PDB file of C-alpha atoms in Angstrom:
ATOM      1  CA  UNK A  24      64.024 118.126 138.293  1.00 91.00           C
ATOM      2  CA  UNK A  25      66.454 115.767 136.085  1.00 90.00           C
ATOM      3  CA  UNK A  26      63.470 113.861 135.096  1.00 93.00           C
ATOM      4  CA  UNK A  27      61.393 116.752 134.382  1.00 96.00           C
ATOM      5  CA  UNK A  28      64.003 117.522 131.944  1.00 95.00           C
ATOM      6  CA  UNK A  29      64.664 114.313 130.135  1.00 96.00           C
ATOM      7  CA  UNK A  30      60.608 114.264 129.825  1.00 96.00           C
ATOM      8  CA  UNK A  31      60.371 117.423 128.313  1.00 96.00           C
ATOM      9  CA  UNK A  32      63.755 116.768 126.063  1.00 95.00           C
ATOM     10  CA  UNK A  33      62.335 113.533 124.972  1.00 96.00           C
ATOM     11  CA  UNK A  34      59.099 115.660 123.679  1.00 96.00           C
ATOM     12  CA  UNK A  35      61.298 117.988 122.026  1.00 95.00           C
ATOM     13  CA  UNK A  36      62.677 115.323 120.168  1.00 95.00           C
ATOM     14  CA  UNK A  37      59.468 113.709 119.416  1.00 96.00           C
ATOM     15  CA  UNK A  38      58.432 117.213 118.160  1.00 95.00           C
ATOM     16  CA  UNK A  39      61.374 117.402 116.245  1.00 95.00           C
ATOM     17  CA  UNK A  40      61.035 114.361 114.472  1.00 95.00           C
ATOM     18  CA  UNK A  41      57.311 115.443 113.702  1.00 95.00           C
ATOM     19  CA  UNK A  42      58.012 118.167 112.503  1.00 93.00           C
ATOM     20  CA  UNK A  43      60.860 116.781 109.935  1.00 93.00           C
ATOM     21  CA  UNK A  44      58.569 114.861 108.251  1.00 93.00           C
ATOM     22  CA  UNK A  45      55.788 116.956 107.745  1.00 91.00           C
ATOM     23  CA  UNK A  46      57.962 119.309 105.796  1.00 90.00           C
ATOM     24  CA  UNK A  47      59.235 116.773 103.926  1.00 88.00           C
ATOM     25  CA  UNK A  48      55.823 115.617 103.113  1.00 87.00           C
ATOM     26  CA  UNK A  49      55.013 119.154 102.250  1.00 82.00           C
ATOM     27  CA  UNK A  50      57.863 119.829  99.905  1.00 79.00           C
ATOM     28  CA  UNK A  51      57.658 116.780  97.831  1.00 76.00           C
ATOM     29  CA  UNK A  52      53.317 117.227  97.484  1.00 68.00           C
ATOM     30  CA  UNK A  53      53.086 118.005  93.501  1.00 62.00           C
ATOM     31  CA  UNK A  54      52.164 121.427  92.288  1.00 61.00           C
ATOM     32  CA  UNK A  55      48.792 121.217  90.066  1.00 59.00           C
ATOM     33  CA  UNK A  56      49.407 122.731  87.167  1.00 59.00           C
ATOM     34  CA  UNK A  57      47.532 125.958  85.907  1.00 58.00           C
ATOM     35  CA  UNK A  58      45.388 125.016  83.325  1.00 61.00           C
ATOM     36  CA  UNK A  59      44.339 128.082  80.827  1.00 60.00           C
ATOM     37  CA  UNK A  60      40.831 128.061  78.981  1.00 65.00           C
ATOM     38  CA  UNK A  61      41.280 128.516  75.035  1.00 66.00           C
ATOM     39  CA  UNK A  62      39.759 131.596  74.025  1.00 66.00           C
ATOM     40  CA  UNK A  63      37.066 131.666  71.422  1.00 70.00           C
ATOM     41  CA  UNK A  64      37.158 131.263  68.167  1.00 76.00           C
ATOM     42  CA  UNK A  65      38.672 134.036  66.114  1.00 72.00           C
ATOM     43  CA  UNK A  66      40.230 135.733  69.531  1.00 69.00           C
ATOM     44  CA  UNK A  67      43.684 136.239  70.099  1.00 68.00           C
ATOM     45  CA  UNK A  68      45.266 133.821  72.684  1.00 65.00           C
ATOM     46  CA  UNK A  69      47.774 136.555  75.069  1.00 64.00           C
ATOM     47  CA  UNK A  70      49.094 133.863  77.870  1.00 61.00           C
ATOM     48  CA  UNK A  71      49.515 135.024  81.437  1.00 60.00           C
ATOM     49  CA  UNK A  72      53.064 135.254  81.933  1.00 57.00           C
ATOM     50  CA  UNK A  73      52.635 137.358  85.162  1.00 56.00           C
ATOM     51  CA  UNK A  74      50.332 133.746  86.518  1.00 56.00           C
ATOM     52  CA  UNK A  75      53.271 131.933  85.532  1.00 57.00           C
ATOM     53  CA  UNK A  76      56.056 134.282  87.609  1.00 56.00           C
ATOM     54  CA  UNK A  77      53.709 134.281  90.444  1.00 58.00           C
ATOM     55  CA  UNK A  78      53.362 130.261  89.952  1.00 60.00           C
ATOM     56  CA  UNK A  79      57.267 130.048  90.321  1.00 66.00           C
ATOM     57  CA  UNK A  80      58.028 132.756  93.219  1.00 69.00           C
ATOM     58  CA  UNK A  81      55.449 130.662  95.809  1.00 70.00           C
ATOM     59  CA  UNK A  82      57.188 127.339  94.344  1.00 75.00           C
ATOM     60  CA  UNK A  83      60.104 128.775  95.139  1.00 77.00           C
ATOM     61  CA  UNK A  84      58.782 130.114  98.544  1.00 78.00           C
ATOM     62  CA  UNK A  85      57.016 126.721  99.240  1.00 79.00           C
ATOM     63  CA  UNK A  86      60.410 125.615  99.274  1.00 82.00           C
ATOM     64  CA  UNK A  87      62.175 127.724 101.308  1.00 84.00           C
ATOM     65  CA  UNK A  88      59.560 127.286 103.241  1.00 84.00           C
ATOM     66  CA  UNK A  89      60.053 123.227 103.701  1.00 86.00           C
ATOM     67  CA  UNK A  90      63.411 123.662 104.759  1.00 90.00           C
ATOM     68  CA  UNK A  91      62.995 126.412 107.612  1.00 91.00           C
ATOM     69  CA  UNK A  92      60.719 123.380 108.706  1.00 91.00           C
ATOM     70  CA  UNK A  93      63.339 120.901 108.448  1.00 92.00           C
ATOM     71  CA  UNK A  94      66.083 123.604 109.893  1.00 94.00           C
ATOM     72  CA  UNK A  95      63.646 124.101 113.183  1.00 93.00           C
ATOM     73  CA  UNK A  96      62.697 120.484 113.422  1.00 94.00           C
ATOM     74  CA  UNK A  97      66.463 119.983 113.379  1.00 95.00           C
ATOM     75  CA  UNK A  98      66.788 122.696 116.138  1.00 95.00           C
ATOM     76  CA  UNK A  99      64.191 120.769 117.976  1.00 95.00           C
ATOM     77  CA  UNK A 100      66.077 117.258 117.810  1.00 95.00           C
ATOM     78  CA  UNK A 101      69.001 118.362 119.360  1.00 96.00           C
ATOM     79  CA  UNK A 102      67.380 121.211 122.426  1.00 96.00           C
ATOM     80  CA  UNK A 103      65.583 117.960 122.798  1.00 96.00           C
ATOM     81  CA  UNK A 104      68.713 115.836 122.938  1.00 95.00           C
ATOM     82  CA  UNK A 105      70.377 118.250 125.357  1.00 96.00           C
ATOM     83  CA  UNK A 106      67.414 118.389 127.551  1.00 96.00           C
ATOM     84  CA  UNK A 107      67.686 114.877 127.898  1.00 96.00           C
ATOM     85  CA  UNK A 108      71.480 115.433 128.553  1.00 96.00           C
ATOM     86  CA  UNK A 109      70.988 117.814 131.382  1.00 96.00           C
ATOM     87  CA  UNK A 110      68.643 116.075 133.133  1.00 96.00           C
ATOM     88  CA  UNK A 111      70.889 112.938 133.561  1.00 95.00           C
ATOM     89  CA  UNK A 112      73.415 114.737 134.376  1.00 95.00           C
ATOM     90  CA  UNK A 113      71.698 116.301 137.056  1.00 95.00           C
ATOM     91  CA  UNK A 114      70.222 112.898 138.259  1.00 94.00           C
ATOM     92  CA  UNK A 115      73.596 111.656 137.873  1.00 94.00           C
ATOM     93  CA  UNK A 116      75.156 114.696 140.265  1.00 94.00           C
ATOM     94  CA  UNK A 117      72.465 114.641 142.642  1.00 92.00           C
ATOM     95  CA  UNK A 118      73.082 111.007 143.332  1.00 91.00           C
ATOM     96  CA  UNK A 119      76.474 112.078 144.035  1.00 92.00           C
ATOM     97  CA  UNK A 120      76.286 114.153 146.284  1.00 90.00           C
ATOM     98  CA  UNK A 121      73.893 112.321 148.109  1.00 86.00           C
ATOM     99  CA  UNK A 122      77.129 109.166 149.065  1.00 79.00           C
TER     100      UNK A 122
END
């Protein structure tokens, strides 16, 4: 059972670490820009400035998405580190009891 668990809290941390990076990866990717289309000649040129709120919110989101990633990859590492803990402990105790 102990080394069930420091298996599966070594996978946890593996996860974790995984899981760190990709949303680090993800939050520093570069936006592409919106690019607008001049109008024709002798038309008015009205710019989009709901494109441009809508452009900033999911920025924004993007972001707070990133670090919920980084939060639960954190959360990961250290289930994964007290997995780990547990189950030599519980080698550790079983050992004892066995003298």
């Amino acid at each position: 059972m102990g080394t069930f668990l420091k298996v599966i809290g070594v996978a946890f941390f593996c996860l974790g670490i995984v899981a760190i990076i990709f949303s680090l990866i993800g939050m520093s990717k570069p936006k592409s820009p919106s690019y607008y289309s001049l109008p024709p000649p002798g038309e008015d040129f009205y710019p989009f400035p709901e494109e441009e709120f809508f452009s900033s919110t999911s920025d924004f989101f993007s972001k707070l998405a990133g670090i919920g990633g980084i939060l639960g990859g954190v959360g990961a590492l250290v289930s994964g580190a007290a997995l780990f803990c547990l189950g030599s402990i519980y080698n550790d105790v079983k050992s004892l009891k066995k003298r």
